[in-house]
Amino acid sequence: MPSPSLRKFKSAVDAYATKLADESAQIRDLKALEELRHQFLSRKRGAVTLLFEELKTLKPEEKPVAGQMINALKKEVQEKLAALEAKLETPVEVKKEIDLTLPGEERYWGAPHPIRLFQQEIENIFLSMGFSIEEGPEIETDYYNFEALNFPPQHPARDDWDTLYITDKLLLRTHTSPVQIRVMEKKKPPIRIIIPGKVFRHETPDPTHLPMFFQVEGLVVDEGITFANLKGTIEHFIKRLLGEKIKIRFRPSFFPFTEPSAEVDIECLACGAKDPACRICGGSGWKEILGSGMVDPQVFKNVNIDPEKYSGWAFGMGIDRTAMFALGIPDMRYFFENDLRFIRQFYLK
Ligand SMILES: [Zn+2]
């Protein structure tokens, strides 16, 4: 039977062995491994050194047994450390000190594009008047883009729409009007919708033309709809979008899908109709912003709506072009060059 002092010594050695097992299981890097090595093998305060100090207090006949216990522990520690070191081949990562005196990093949240913001303003005005929003495909058939809208094949008015064809019958829509047809095929009057979306034309980019741009169209179909409804609604819309005091005029025009048709001009916001050399209005003092008219009875026949019973009006407006005019931007290409210095100014406003 070992003496009480030797039993006490053994339990101290066992406690270190347990500690070694527990702590070595937590080791994830070489830095921690070095700490463990220090804890057990440091010449001044290491566990092995402390045990040898303790050994001196034992009786001479107990010392050899106790010494074997220490050496066994020491061997276990060395083997454990060597095994861990082999496993942890990656070098110790040196953590960067955080320097609180450096200026902070400025971070921006994502935000809607200025065209999207302008589109939302337009949508909100029409939503408040009881309109709903409709969307449709950007790749269209010739039928929906032209024929159903009263442009028969070979019609000269097709030349005004510089179309990007995919095949003989498929094209990138040149206006959002095909959605009017798609909606009227499915829904019966009353219809009050706007259709915002991307459209495509075969254009070389310049300050006022792009091969892709945004349009919004509106369509109202019901019994007893007149040109007075068209005029009142369009005037209300433009005033809410661009200001109560803006001057508006309706000018006769032609579109294959409306009869009668009118283009709508507003006074030039760039020069206030005062500069004969104005680049925006060409000195006329007026700027065309949208096309409109009463839906042609033939278009109603194409979608099986009785033109004797129902009438309606429609309009179409370029969103980018109007945004450009309203925000005083000289070149439409700025919107899509993705220069954050340009784009952010509208968001941060
Ligand atoms: Zn002008």
XYZ file of C-alpha atoms and ligand atoms in Angstrom:
350
model
C 0.000 0.000 0.000
C 1.443 3.391 -0.978
C 1.781 5.894 1.808
C -0.747 8.763 2.084
C 1.864 11.254 0.861
C 2.580 9.136 -2.239
C -1.180 8.750 -2.918
C -1.547 12.502 -2.725
C 1.363 12.895 -5.130
C -0.167 10.407 -7.557
C -3.489 12.194 -7.580
C -1.661 15.452 -8.373
C 0.077 13.760 -11.331
C -3.241 12.254 -12.459
C -4.911 15.662 -12.305
C -2.210 17.038 -14.633
C -2.726 14.098 -16.988
C -6.472 14.839 -17.134
C -5.740 18.508 -17.692
C -3.397 17.606 -20.549
C -6.069 15.473 -22.199
C -8.768 18.155 -21.821
C -6.680 21.064 -22.981
C -5.006 19.326 -25.900
C -8.477 18.498 -27.260
C -9.149 22.268 -27.471
C -5.977 23.122 -29.385
C -6.764 24.642 -32.792
C -3.550 26.509 -33.648
C 0.140 26.588 -32.927
C -0.177 29.558 -30.653
C -2.420 27.606 -28.275
C -0.048 24.665 -28.590
C 2.847 26.840 -27.420
C 0.788 27.941 -24.426
C 0.150 24.303 -23.555
C 3.821 23.478 -23.891
C 4.643 26.377 -21.597
C 2.058 25.275 -19.079
C 3.599 21.811 -18.733
C 7.252 22.135 -19.624
C 8.264 25.670 -18.672
C 11.411 25.442 -16.567
C 10.180 27.937 -14.016
C 6.436 27.361 -13.631
C 5.678 24.297 -15.756
C 3.750 21.351 -14.284
C 6.766 19.011 -14.580
C 9.048 21.450 -12.744
C 6.457 21.949 -10.011
C 6.130 18.193 -9.544
C 9.898 17.805 -9.178
C 9.778 20.563 -6.524
C 7.060 18.576 -4.804
C 9.167 15.403 -5.042
C 11.720 16.919 -2.669
C 9.137 16.826 0.163
C 8.677 13.046 -0.141
C 10.502 10.394 1.844
C 13.668 9.015 0.179
C 12.081 5.584 -0.429
C 9.075 7.222 -2.168
C 11.151 9.335 -4.541
C 11.979 6.691 -7.209
C 8.282 5.773 -7.687
C 7.250 9.422 -7.741
C 10.078 10.216 -10.154
C 8.787 7.516 -12.544
C 5.330 9.060 -12.370
C 6.718 12.479 -13.331
C 8.778 11.055 -16.173
C 5.782 9.150 -17.466
C 3.756 12.370 -17.455
C 6.575 14.286 -19.119
C 6.809 11.672 -21.861
C 3.038 11.827 -22.381
C 3.192 15.616 -22.661
C 6.030 15.510 -25.184
C 4.291 12.900 -27.342
C 1.025 14.819 -27.237
C 2.719 18.090 -28.203
C 4.607 16.448 -31.076
C 1.420 14.874 -32.419
C -0.477 18.141 -32.217
C 2.344 20.059 -33.855
C 2.369 17.664 -36.799
C -1.386 18.095 -37.189
C -1.285 21.880 -37.065
C 0.871 22.628 -40.057
C -0.670 26.006 -40.828
C 1.204 28.962 -39.425
C -0.253 31.022 -36.619
C -2.450 33.807 -37.932
C -1.356 37.114 -36.579
C -4.461 39.084 -35.708
C -4.448 42.632 -37.034
C -4.615 45.209 -34.335
C -7.611 47.521 -34.750
C -6.438 51.093 -35.052
C -9.239 53.219 -33.649
C -7.594 56.438 -34.824
C -8.134 55.577 -38.527
C -11.138 57.217 -40.270
C -14.197 54.948 -40.626
C -15.177 53.252 -43.847
C -18.190 54.798 -45.550
C -20.707 52.198 -46.650
C -23.631 52.731 -49.001
C -26.867 50.848 -48.968
C -28.241 49.640 -52.274
C -30.915 51.979 -53.593
C -33.348 52.266 -56.486
C -31.998 53.605 -59.779
C -33.163 57.171 -60.598
C -35.262 55.853 -63.493
C -36.960 53.416 -61.133
C -37.633 56.211 -58.637
C -39.155 58.362 -61.365
C -41.238 55.411 -62.574
C -42.509 54.886 -59.025
C -43.611 58.525 -58.862
C -45.570 58.027 -62.083
C -47.092 54.784 -60.822
C -48.153 56.361 -57.538
C -49.991 59.187 -59.314
C -51.980 56.731 -61.429
C -52.578 54.307 -58.566
C -54.122 57.193 -56.617
C -56.523 57.738 -59.554
C -57.710 54.128 -59.438
C -55.494 52.706 -62.199
C -53.746 49.360 -61.817
C -50.331 48.291 -63.147
C -49.907 45.682 -65.890
C -46.802 44.110 -67.377
C -46.035 41.949 -70.392
C -43.243 40.156 -72.296
C -40.299 42.074 -73.751
C -40.006 39.614 -76.650
C -43.164 39.971 -78.692
C -44.766 38.619 -81.814
C -45.298 40.803 -84.839
C -49.024 40.394 -84.253
C -49.083 41.986 -80.780
C -46.466 44.632 -81.493
C -47.940 45.791 -84.821
C -50.826 43.984 -86.444
C -53.308 44.023 -83.570
C -52.484 47.705 -83.103
C -53.650 48.469 -86.612
C -50.296 48.328 -88.412
C -50.958 45.824 -91.211
C -47.869 44.203 -92.809
C -46.087 46.625 -95.168
C -47.798 49.602 -93.503
C -45.501 52.631 -93.919
C -46.012 53.674 -90.264
C -43.938 50.637 -89.255
C -40.909 52.540 -90.524
C -41.295 54.981 -87.603
C -40.572 52.138 -85.197
C -36.977 51.021 -85.853
C -37.544 47.441 -84.899
C -35.023 44.854 -83.678
C -36.240 41.558 -85.137
C -35.258 38.205 -83.664
C -36.949 36.152 -86.400
C -39.531 37.096 -89.074
C -42.295 36.885 -86.507
C -40.496 37.578 -83.202
C -39.097 40.931 -82.156
C -38.053 43.024 -79.166
C -41.130 45.098 -78.415
C -40.784 48.655 -79.729
C -43.420 49.998 -77.333
C -45.408 48.774 -74.345
C -48.638 48.882 -76.429
C -48.762 45.101 -77.041
C -49.650 44.760 -73.349
C -52.797 46.834 -74.030
C -53.882 44.166 -76.512
C -52.989 41.315 -74.161
C -55.026 42.917 -71.342
C -58.050 43.702 -73.539
C -58.074 40.099 -74.794
C -58.446 38.862 -71.220
C -60.398 41.553 -69.387
C -63.647 43.196 -70.264
C -64.257 46.919 -69.651
C -64.060 48.916 -67.482
C -60.253 48.926 -67.883
C -57.980 51.469 -66.235
C -54.334 50.453 -66.447
C -50.833 51.754 -66.862
C -48.040 49.685 -68.368
C -44.491 50.622 -67.438
C -41.578 48.693 -68.954
C -38.508 48.371 -71.142
C -38.753 48.853 -74.888
C -36.193 48.482 -77.673
C -35.388 50.310 -80.898
C -32.665 50.016 -83.492
C -30.972 53.269 -82.488
C -27.390 54.424 -82.208
C -26.915 55.817 -78.673
C -26.694 59.605 -78.534
C -27.736 62.197 -75.918
C -31.458 61.693 -76.626
C -31.648 58.164 -78.071
C -30.862 54.728 -76.685
C -31.497 51.240 -78.078
C -33.218 50.394 -74.773
C -35.354 52.763 -72.784
C -38.396 52.839 -70.500
C -41.919 53.702 -71.441
C -45.185 54.009 -69.610
C -48.522 53.663 -71.330
C -52.007 54.200 -70.041
C -55.299 52.767 -71.241
C -58.860 53.545 -70.217
C -61.827 51.671 -71.716
C -65.409 52.088 -70.550
C -68.789 53.292 -71.686
C -68.985 57.012 -72.452
C -65.255 57.776 -72.341
C -64.466 60.975 -74.259
C -61.503 63.089 -75.270
C -62.377 65.349 -72.317
C -61.529 62.443 -69.957
C -58.218 61.991 -71.744
C -57.374 65.688 -71.520
C -58.378 66.036 -67.873
C -56.473 62.936 -66.747
C -53.298 63.739 -68.699
C -53.275 67.342 -67.456
C -53.755 66.220 -63.872
C -50.963 63.662 -64.247
C -48.440 66.104 -65.754
C -49.159 68.740 -63.116
C -48.669 66.285 -60.285
C -45.472 64.988 -61.839
C -43.869 68.249 -62.944
C -45.603 71.015 -61.000
C -48.981 72.732 -60.752
C -47.945 75.763 -62.773
C -46.602 74.006 -65.861
C -48.099 75.041 -69.224
C -49.460 72.170 -71.315
C -50.745 72.048 -74.886
C -52.374 69.343 -77.023
C -51.328 69.243 -80.677
C -52.997 67.081 -83.386
C -50.919 64.094 -84.483
C -51.197 60.644 -86.046
C -50.814 57.153 -84.586
C -52.179 54.006 -86.275
C -53.908 52.820 -83.091
C -55.666 56.022 -82.029
C -58.100 58.343 -83.754
C -58.068 61.284 -83.173
C -54.506 61.479 -81.851
C -52.673 64.229 -80.038
C -49.134 64.870 -78.946
C -48.742 66.677 -75.663
C -46.185 69.427 -75.217
C -45.113 71.169 -72.041
C -43.317 74.460 -71.768
C -39.536 74.066 -71.885
C -38.278 73.701 -68.329
C -34.683 74.193 -69.467
C -35.064 77.771 -70.764
C -38.533 78.706 -69.465
C -39.496 79.327 -73.132
C -37.176 82.319 -73.180
C -34.044 81.172 -75.040
C -34.234 81.200 -78.861
C -30.998 79.142 -78.939
C -32.143 76.541 -76.344
C -30.721 73.087 -77.093
C -33.627 71.288 -75.440
C -36.592 72.950 -77.168
C -34.805 74.333 -80.211
C -36.059 77.801 -79.309
C -39.737 76.904 -79.703
C -40.355 77.100 -75.956
C -42.222 73.741 -76.062
C -41.122 70.186 -75.529
C -43.133 67.131 -76.621
C -43.480 64.649 -73.777
C -46.143 62.158 -74.760
C -48.447 60.833 -77.446
C -52.126 60.112 -76.855
C -55.488 59.616 -78.491
C -58.852 57.886 -78.550
C -58.479 54.131 -79.147
C -59.166 53.356 -82.830
C -62.395 51.295 -83.228
C -60.444 48.779 -85.337
C -58.196 47.995 -82.305
C -61.336 47.263 -80.241
C -62.636 44.953 -83.010
C -59.296 43.078 -82.953
C -59.872 42.168 -79.291
C -63.636 41.624 -79.511
C -64.677 44.737 -77.625
C -67.747 46.354 -79.170
C -66.714 49.867 -80.369
C -70.400 50.860 -80.552
C -70.745 50.305 -76.821
C -67.298 51.180 -75.488
C -64.789 53.919 -76.103
C -61.396 54.613 -74.611
C -58.180 56.541 -74.701
C -54.513 55.725 -74.422
C -51.213 57.516 -73.987
C -47.536 56.614 -74.142
C -44.609 58.455 -72.605
C -40.852 57.898 -72.422
C -39.871 57.605 -68.754
C -36.131 58.265 -69.245
C -36.739 61.171 -71.572
C -39.185 62.834 -69.201
C -36.907 62.155 -66.217
C -34.051 63.717 -68.149
C -36.129 66.794 -68.831
C -37.559 67.028 -65.301
C -34.193 66.536 -63.599
C -32.221 68.721 -66.008
C -29.944 65.949 -67.296
C -28.300 66.791 -70.634
C -27.497 63.261 -71.801
C -29.759 60.204 -71.526
C -26.761 57.850 -71.628
C -25.753 58.983 -68.113
C -28.620 56.906 -66.715
C -27.099 53.638 -67.916
C -23.362 54.221 -67.662
C -23.561 53.218 -63.992
C -21.282 55.977 -62.790
C -22.106 56.001 -59.073
C -21.204 59.691 -58.790
C -24.108 60.380 -61.135
C -26.564 57.818 -59.788
C -26.073 58.525 -56.075
C -26.998 62.175 -56.262
C -30.670 61.309 -56.838
C -30.789 58.850 -53.999
C -28.992 61.056 -51.495
C -31.201 64.025 -52.309
Zn -35.988 75.606 -74.125
